[in-house]
Amino acid sequence: MTSVLISGASVAGPALAYWLHQYGFEVTVVEKSGSIRGGGYPIDIRGTAVDVVERMGVLPQVRAAHIATRRISVTDGAGRTIAAFSPDDITGGRPGADLELPRGDLTSILYAQTRDKVDYVFGDSIAALGPHDGGVDVTFEHGRPRTFDYVAGADGLHSNTRRLAFGPESDYHHYLGSCFAGFTAPNTGAWSHEAILQNTPGTMAAVYAVGEHPWVHALLAFATPKPPADTTDRVALVTKAFAGQTGEVPALLDTLAGANDLYFDTVSQIRMPGWVAGRVALVGDAAYAPSFLSGQGTSLALTGAYVLACELRNGTPATYAATMRAYVTRNQALATGGIGILPRTRRQLWMRNQAFRLLPLLARTDLLGRGQRRAAKSLTLPPR
Ligand SMILES: Cc1cc2nc3c(=O)[nH]c(=O)nc-3n(C[C@H](O)[C@H](O)[C@H](O)COP(=O)(O)OP(=O)(O)OC[C@H]3O[C@@H](n4cnc5c(N)ncnc54)[C@H](O)[C@@H]3O)c2cc1C
């Protein structure tokens, strides 16, 4: 039996594990966290990726976890509402065609689908890779050394596998001009199934109520020409970027100061000339992170996992890149192509707000979200 080690158990990892098991591989997944992490910020599954989850037999579970956001409100720096609309208006999707659920809920669904078929090892990480003609010798931080026929890195934007097999992150990391802090905050507005986006030129404070919970997901994103050289005091960096704002911001900054789940990072993409080096391949954010500005990271991870598994079933991942390249490029371009959710200048913000005001009208045309819809469907899946 051909053996594969997958590093990372979030979206791409368990999805790849599922398909490889289906195709008769012996699969081990190593995850550095001590367990599967549930909950988390909301992610989207669109276009071709919906077909992938359907083929995996988990579409009913994913639909059951769908957040069904009813309303997105856009406000100015003082919290005054500029426009309010349904997410389907903005993506141009048919209601219910796109799926949105907490990232950890998707992970839990994929884990439940694979846990009895695949060997999951939690709390460990690959320490070194020694590829040779007959396989890859792997040493772990904790476990005993083993040899696998293939290794797949599904360990995210800051992939350990990519560093070990392809070289330093700086060779592939493309900064998109902003940073963000994500954390949970009290649901002070009794919000339910809705999001609030408060923008000034170069900043976005987002509150996301995924259901009826006493907490919300908060995201504070801000433009800065270069990534901060020193991120030791992340709270100070964010506080400075949002100084003077009212609306939702003061309460969010108060929570940020004491947050115990603060996640701070740059908004970035991973761009690589190839995703296969001998017997090591990358999938998901590790290979082609498009950033949350694209809204397509999860879809790329699910689709990429399926395509990579099909390639390995055929004997070699040699044409994995050729199959995925145009789809990845198109979806990564969504993050950089338009004004998006983080307009940088007064003029961009004004144009974006005008577009939002016209949404009820535009939603009746086919124009809105057409780019995203087309990109999300721009790959024909290989046969099962
Ligand atoms: C704030 C935020 C908002 C987002 N919003 C959206 C959105 O609206 N829509 C959307 O589609 N996408 C969104 N994304 C992106 C989306 O989360 C990712 O694209 C998607 O999760 C990629 O899945 P992945 O499995 O490739 O990587 P990840 O989800 O990053 O998972 C990587 C896994 O590898 C594990 N790992 C890391 N290092 C090691 C190691 N050394 N050894 C073993 N395991 C390791 C991690 O613990 C993790 O479980 C957002 C991301 C962020 C940060």
Coordinates of C-alpha atoms and ligand atoms in Angstrom, one line a residue:
M1 CA 0.0 0.0 0.0
T2 CA 1.4 3.5 -0.9
S3 CA 1.8 5.6 2.3
V4 CA 1.3 9.3 2.5
L5 CA 2.0 11.6 5.5
I6 CA 0.0 14.8 5.6
S7 CA 1.1 17.7 7.7
G8 CA -1.9 19.8 9.0
A9 CA -5.5 18.9 10.0
S10 CA -7.6 21.9 9.2
V11 CA -9.3 22.0 5.8
A12 CA -6.9 20.8 3.1
G13 CA -5.3 18.1 5.3
P14 CA -8.5 16.1 6.2
A15 CA -9.9 16.6 2.7
L16 CA -6.8 15.2 1.1
A17 CA -6.8 12.4 3.7
Y18 CA -10.4 11.5 2.8
W19 CA -9.7 11.2 -1.0
L20 CA -6.4 9.4 -0.6
H21 CA -8.1 6.8 1.7
Q22 CA -10.8 6.4 -0.9
Y23 CA -8.1 5.7 -3.5
G24 CA -6.5 3.0 -1.4
F25 CA -3.6 4.9 0.2
E26 CA -2.4 4.4 3.8
V27 CA -2.7 7.9 5.3
T28 CA -1.2 9.5 8.4
V29 CA -2.0 13.1 9.4
V30 CA 0.2 14.9 11.8
E31 CA -1.2 18.1 13.4
K32 CA 0.7 20.3 15.7
S33 CA -2.3 21.3 17.9
G34 CA -3.3 18.9 20.6
S35 CA -6.7 18.3 19.0
I36 CA -9.0 19.4 16.2
R37 CA -9.9 23.0 16.7
G38 CA -13.6 23.7 16.4
G39 CA -15.4 27.0 16.0
G40 CA -13.4 29.9 14.5
Y41 CA -14.1 32.6 12.0
P42 CA -16.6 32.0 9.1
I43 CA -15.3 30.7 5.8
D44 CA -17.0 30.2 2.4
I45 CA -17.4 27.2 0.1
R46 CA -18.2 28.3 -3.4
G47 CA -18.5 27.0 -7.0
T48 CA -16.4 23.9 -7.8
A49 CA -15.6 23.4 -4.0
V50 CA -19.3 22.8 -3.4
D51 CA -19.1 19.9 -5.9
V52 CA -16.1 18.6 -3.9
V53 CA -17.9 18.5 -0.6
E54 CA -20.9 16.9 -2.4
R55 CA -18.6 14.2 -3.8
M56 CA -17.3 13.6 -0.3
G57 CA -20.8 12.9 1.0
V58 CA -20.7 15.7 3.6
L59 CA -22.9 18.3 1.8
P60 CA -25.8 17.7 4.2
Q61 CA -23.6 18.3 7.3
V62 CA -22.1 21.4 5.7
R63 CA -25.5 22.7 4.8
A64 CA -26.7 22.1 8.4
A65 CA -23.8 24.2 9.7
H66 CA -24.4 27.0 7.1
I67 CA -24.5 30.3 9.0
A68 CA -27.2 31.9 6.8
T69 CA -26.0 35.5 7.3
R70 CA -29.1 37.6 6.9
R71 CA -27.5 41.1 6.8
I72 CA -24.2 42.9 6.2
S73 CA -24.2 46.5 7.4
V74 CA -21.6 48.9 6.2
T75 CA -20.9 51.9 8.5
D76 CA -18.5 54.9 8.5
G77 CA -15.8 55.7 11.2
A78 CA -18.5 56.9 13.6
G79 CA -20.6 53.8 13.2
R80 CA -23.4 55.5 11.0
T81 CA -24.9 53.0 8.6
I82 CA -24.2 53.7 4.9
A83 CA -25.8 50.6 3.4
A84 CA -27.2 47.2 4.5
F85 CA -27.7 44.2 2.3
S86 CA -27.7 40.4 2.1
P87 CA -24.4 38.6 1.3
D88 CA -26.0 37.0 -1.7
D89 CA -26.5 40.5 -3.1
I90 CA -22.7 41.2 -2.8
T91 CA -21.4 37.8 -4.2
G92 CA -24.1 37.7 -6.8
G93 CA -24.8 34.1 -5.6
R94 CA -28.1 32.4 -5.6
P95 CA -29.4 32.1 -2.1
G96 CA -28.1 28.9 -0.5
A97 CA -25.7 28.2 -3.5
D98 CA -22.7 29.4 -1.6
L99 CA -22.0 27.9 1.9
E100 CA -20.6 29.7 4.9
L101 CA -19.7 28.1 8.1
P102 CA -17.2 28.5 11.0
R103 CA -13.8 27.1 9.8
G104 CA -13.6 24.7 12.8
D105 CA -17.1 23.3 12.1
L106 CA -15.9 22.4 8.6
T107 CA -12.8 20.8 10.1
S108 CA -14.9 18.8 12.6
I109 CA -17.1 17.6 9.7
L110 CA -14.0 16.5 7.6
Y111 CA -12.4 14.9 10.7
A112 CA -15.5 12.9 11.5
Q113 CA -15.6 11.7 7.9
T114 CA -12.0 10.4 8.2
R115 CA -11.1 9.7 11.8
D116 CA -11.8 5.9 11.5
K117 CA -10.0 5.5 8.2
V118 CA -6.9 7.6 8.8
D119 CA -4.2 7.7 11.5
Y120 CA -4.3 11.1 13.1
V121 CA -1.3 12.1 15.3
F122 CA -1.9 15.3 17.3
G123 CA 0.6 17.4 19.1
D124 CA 3.5 16.7 16.8
S125 CA 5.2 18.2 13.8
I126 CA 7.7 17.3 11.1
A127 CA 11.2 18.2 12.1
A128 CA 13.1 17.1 9.0
L129 CA 12.5 15.6 5.6
G130 CA 15.0 13.3 3.8
P131 CA 13.6 12.6 0.3
H132 CA 15.3 9.8 -1.7
D133 CA 14.4 7.6 -4.7
G134 CA 12.3 5.2 -2.6
G135 CA 10.4 7.6 -0.4
V136 CA 10.8 10.3 2.2
D137 CA 12.5 9.7 5.6
V138 CA 10.7 11.8 8.1
T139 CA 11.8 12.8 11.6
F140 CA 9.3 14.3 14.0
E141 CA 9.5 16.7 16.9
H142 CA 8.3 13.9 19.2
G143 CA 7.4 10.7 17.5
R144 CA 9.8 8.1 16.1
P145 CA 11.3 8.5 12.6
R146 CA 9.3 6.9 9.8
T147 CA 9.5 6.6 6.0
F148 CA 6.6 7.4 3.7
D149 CA 6.1 7.2 0.0
Y150 CA 4.9 10.8 -0.2
V151 CA 4.6 13.8 2.1
A152 CA 1.9 16.5 1.6
G153 CA 2.1 19.9 3.3
A154 CA -1.3 21.1 4.3
D155 CA 0.0 23.2 7.2
G156 CA -1.2 26.7 6.1
L157 CA 0.2 30.1 5.2
H158 CA 3.3 29.6 7.4
S159 CA 3.9 26.0 6.3
N160 CA 6.6 24.0 8.0
T161 CA 6.6 21.5 5.1
R162 CA 7.2 24.2 2.5
R163 CA 10.1 25.6 4.5
L164 CA 11.7 22.2 4.8
A165 CA 11.2 21.1 1.1
F166 CA 11.0 24.3 -0.9
G167 CA 13.0 26.9 1.1
P168 CA 12.2 30.0 3.2
E169 CA 8.8 31.5 3.4
S170 CA 10.2 34.9 2.2
D171 CA 10.7 33.3 -1.3
Y172 CA 7.0 32.8 -1.7
H173 CA 5.3 35.3 0.7
H174 CA 3.6 38.3 -1.0
Y175 CA 2.5 41.0 1.4
L176 CA -0.8 42.6 0.2
G177 CA -0.4 45.9 2.1
S178 CA -2.3 45.3 5.3
C179 CA -2.3 43.6 8.7
F180 CA -5.1 42.3 10.8
A181 CA -6.0 41.2 14.3
G182 CA -8.7 38.6 14.9
F183 CA -10.2 37.8 18.3
T184 CA -13.6 37.1 19.9
A185 CA -15.5 40.0 21.5
P186 CA -18.7 40.3 23.6
N187 CA -21.8 40.5 21.5
T188 CA -22.7 44.0 22.8
G189 CA -25.3 44.7 20.1
A190 CA -27.3 41.4 20.5
W191 CA -26.3 40.8 16.8
S192 CA -27.5 37.5 15.2
H193 CA -26.6 36.1 11.8
E194 CA -25.2 39.4 10.6
A195 CA -21.9 41.3 10.1
I196 CA -21.0 44.9 10.5
L197 CA -18.1 46.4 8.5
Q198 CA -16.9 49.8 9.8
N199 CA -14.6 51.4 7.3
T200 CA -12.4 54.5 7.1
P201 CA -9.8 54.9 4.4
G202 CA -7.3 52.1 5.1
T203 CA -9.1 50.5 8.1
M204 CA -11.8 48.0 8.5
A205 CA -13.3 47.0 11.8
A206 CA -15.6 43.9 11.3
V207 CA -18.0 42.3 13.7
Y208 CA -19.3 38.9 12.7
A209 CA -22.2 37.3 14.6
V210 CA -22.3 33.7 13.3
G211 CA -25.4 32.8 15.3
E212 CA -27.1 33.8 18.5
H213 CA -24.1 33.8 20.8
P214 CA -22.9 36.1 23.6
W215 CA -19.7 36.6 21.6
V216 CA -18.8 37.7 18.0
H217 CA -15.8 37.4 15.8
A218 CA -13.9 40.6 15.5
L219 CA -11.4 41.6 12.9
L220 CA -9.4 44.8 12.9
A221 CA -7.6 45.2 9.6
F222 CA -5.4 48.2 8.6
A223 CA -3.3 49.2 5.6
T224 CA 0.4 49.9 6.1
P225 CA 2.9 50.1 3.2
K226 CA 5.3 47.7 4.9
P227 CA 4.7 44.9 7.4
P228 CA 5.6 46.2 10.9
A229 CA 9.2 45.4 11.7
D230 CA 8.4 44.8 15.3
T231 CA 5.2 43.1 16.2
T232 CA 5.9 42.6 19.9
D233 CA 3.2 45.0 20.9
R234 CA 0.5 44.1 18.5
V235 CA -2.2 45.8 20.7
A236 CA -0.4 49.1 20.4
L237 CA 0.0 48.7 16.6
V238 CA -3.7 48.1 16.1
T239 CA -4.8 50.7 18.6
K240 CA -2.7 53.4 16.8
A241 CA -4.2 52.4 13.4
F242 CA -7.8 52.9 14.8
A243 CA -7.2 56.0 16.9
G244 CA -10.0 58.5 16.9
Q245 CA -12.7 56.2 15.6
T246 CA -16.0 55.8 17.4
G247 CA -18.9 53.4 16.5
E248 CA -17.9 49.8 17.3
V249 CA -14.1 50.5 17.5
P250 CA -13.7 51.7 21.2
A251 CA -15.3 48.6 22.6
L252 CA -13.4 46.3 20.2
L253 CA -10.1 48.0 21.2
D254 CA -11.0 47.5 24.9
T255 CA -11.5 43.8 24.2
L256 CA -8.4 43.5 22.1
A257 CA -6.3 44.8 25.0
G258 CA -7.3 41.8 27.1
A259 CA -8.0 39.2 24.4
N260 CA -6.6 35.7 25.1
D261 CA -7.2 34.4 21.6
L262 CA -5.7 37.3 19.6
Y263 CA -4.4 36.3 16.2
F264 CA -2.2 38.9 14.4
D265 CA -0.8 38.5 11.0
T266 CA -0.2 40.2 7.7
V267 CA -2.7 39.9 4.8
S268 CA -0.6 37.9 2.4
Q269 CA -0.6 35.5 -0.4
I270 CA 1.7 32.5 -1.2
R271 CA 2.8 32.5 -4.8
M272 CA 5.0 29.6 -6.0
P273 CA 6.2 28.5 -9.4
G274 CA 5.5 24.8 -8.5
W275 CA 3.9 22.9 -5.7
V276 CA 5.7 19.6 -6.1
A277 CA 9.3 18.8 -5.2
G278 CA 10.0 15.1 -5.9
R279 CA 7.9 13.2 -3.4
V280 CA 6.7 16.3 -1.4
A281 CA 3.6 18.3 -2.5
L282 CA 1.8 21.3 -1.0
V283 CA -1.9 21.9 -0.9
G284 CA -4.2 24.7 0.4
D285 CA -2.8 27.8 2.0
A286 CA 0.6 26.2 2.2
A287 CA 0.8 26.2 -1.6
Y288 CA -1.5 29.0 -2.8
A289 CA -3.0 31.1 0.1
P290 CA -5.1 33.7 -1.6
S291 CA -5.8 35.8 1.6
F292 CA -9.1 36.4 3.2
L293 CA -9.6 39.4 0.9
S294 CA -10.4 36.8 -1.8
G295 CA -12.9 34.8 0.2
Q296 CA -11.6 31.8 -1.7
G297 CA -9.0 30.2 0.6
T298 CA -11.2 27.3 1.8
S299 CA -12.5 26.6 -1.7
L300 CA -9.0 26.4 -3.1
A301 CA -8.0 24.1 -0.2
L302 CA -10.9 21.7 -0.8
T303 CA -10.5 21.7 -4.6
G304 CA -6.7 21.4 -4.4
A305 CA -7.0 18.4 -2.1
Y306 CA -9.3 16.6 -4.5
V307 CA -7.1 17.3 -7.5
L308 CA -3.9 16.3 -5.8
A309 CA -5.4 13.0 -4.6
C310 CA -6.6 12.3 -8.2
E311 CA -3.1 12.9 -9.4
L312 CA -1.5 10.6 -6.8
R313 CA -4.1 7.9 -7.7
N314 CA -2.8 8.2 -11.3
G315 CA 0.7 7.4 -10.1
T316 CA 2.4 10.9 -9.8
P317 CA 1.5 14.4 -9.0
A318 CA 3.3 15.6 -12.1
T319 CA 0.3 17.5 -13.7
Y320 CA -1.2 18.8 -10.4
A321 CA 0.2 22.3 -11.1
A322 CA -1.0 22.3 -14.7
T323 CA -4.5 21.4 -13.6
M324 CA -4.7 23.9 -10.8
R325 CA -2.7 26.9 -12.1
A326 CA -5.3 28.9 -13.9
Y327 CA -7.9 28.4 -11.2
V328 CA -5.5 29.5 -8.5
T329 CA -4.3 32.5 -10.4
R330 CA -7.9 33.6 -11.1
N331 CA -8.9 33.2 -7.5
Q332 CA -5.8 34.9 -6.1
A333 CA -6.5 37.8 -8.4
L334 CA -9.8 38.4 -6.6
A335 CA -7.9 39.7 -3.6
T336 CA -6.0 42.3 -5.6
G337 CA -8.2 43.1 -8.5
G338 CA -10.8 45.5 -7.1
I339 CA -11.4 47.9 -4.2
G340 CA -12.8 45.1 -2.0
I341 CA -13.5 45.2 1.7
L342 CA -10.6 47.4 2.7
P343 CA -10.6 50.5 0.5
R344 CA -7.3 52.5 1.0
T345 CA -8.2 56.0 0.0
R346 CA -11.1 58.4 0.5
R347 CA -11.9 58.1 -3.2
Q348 CA -11.9 54.3 -3.2
L349 CA -14.1 54.3 -0.1
W350 CA -16.5 56.7 -1.7
M351 CA -16.7 54.6 -4.8
R352 CA -17.2 51.4 -2.8
N353 CA -19.9 53.0 -0.7
Q354 CA -21.7 54.3 -3.8
A355 CA -21.7 50.7 -5.1
F356 CA -23.1 49.4 -1.9
R357 CA -25.9 52.0 -2.0
L358 CA -26.8 50.8 -5.4
L359 CA -26.7 47.1 -4.4
P360 CA -30.5 46.6 -4.4
L361 CA -30.5 47.7 -8.0
L362 CA -27.3 46.0 -9.1
A363 CA -28.4 42.7 -7.4
R364 CA -31.1 42.4 -10.1
T365 CA -28.4 42.3 -12.8
D366 CA -25.9 39.5 -13.6
L367 CA -23.0 41.9 -13.2
L368 CA -22.5 41.8 -9.4
G369 CA -20.0 39.2 -8.2
R370 CA -19.7 37.8 -11.7
G371 CA -15.8 37.8 -11.4
Q372 CA -15.9 35.8 -8.2
R373 CA -18.6 33.4 -9.5
R374 CA -16.6 32.7 -12.6
A375 CA -13.3 32.3 -10.7
A376 CA -15.0 30.0 -8.2
K377 CA -16.2 27.7 -11.0
S378 CA -13.2 28.0 -13.3
L379 CA -12.0 24.4 -12.8
T380 CA -13.5 21.3 -14.2
L381 CA -12.9 18.5 -11.6
P382 CA -11.2 15.3 -12.8
P383 CA -13.4 12.3 -12.7
R384 CA -13.8 10.6 -9.3
Ligands
LIG1 C1 -9.1 35.9 9.8 C2 -9.3 35.0 8.6 C3 -10.5 35.1 7.9 C4 -10.7 34.3 6.8 N1 -11.9 34.4 6.1 C5 -12.1 33.5 5.1 C6 -13.3 33.6 4.3 O1 -14.2 34.4 4.6 N2 -13.4 32.7 3.3 C7 -12.5 31.8 3.0 O2 -12.7 31.0 2.1 N3 -11.3 31.7 3.6 C8 -11.1 32.6 4.7 N4 -9.9 32.5 5.3 C9 -8.9 31.6 4.9 C10 -9.1 30.2 5.3 O3 -9.1 30.1 6.7 C11 -7.9 29.4 4.7 O4 -7.7 29.6 3.3 C12 -8.2 27.9 4.8 O5 -8.5 27.6 6.2 C13 -7.0 27.1 4.3 O6 -7.0 25.8 4.8 P1 -5.7 25.0 5.0 O7 -6.1 23.7 5.6 O8 -4.9 25.0 3.8 O9 -4.8 25.8 6.1 P2 -5.1 26.2 7.6 O10 -6.6 26.4 7.8 O11 -4.3 27.4 7.9 O12 -4.6 25.0 8.5 C14 -3.3 24.6 8.6 C15 -3.3 23.5 9.7 O13 -1.9 23.1 9.8 C16 -1.6 23.0 11.2 N5 -0.1 23.3 11.3 C17 0.5 24.4 11.2 N6 1.8 24.2 11.3 C18 2.0 22.9 11.5 C19 3.1 22.0 11.7 N7 4.4 22.5 11.8 N8 2.9 20.7 11.9 C20 1.7 20.2 11.9 N9 0.6 20.9 11.7 C21 0.7 22.3 11.5 C22 -2.4 24.1 11.8 O14 -2.5 23.9 13.2 C23 -3.7 24.0 11.1 O15 -4.5 23.0 11.7 C24 -9.7 33.4 6.4 C25 -8.5 33.3 7.2 C26 -8.3 34.1 8.2 C27 -7.0 34.0 9.0

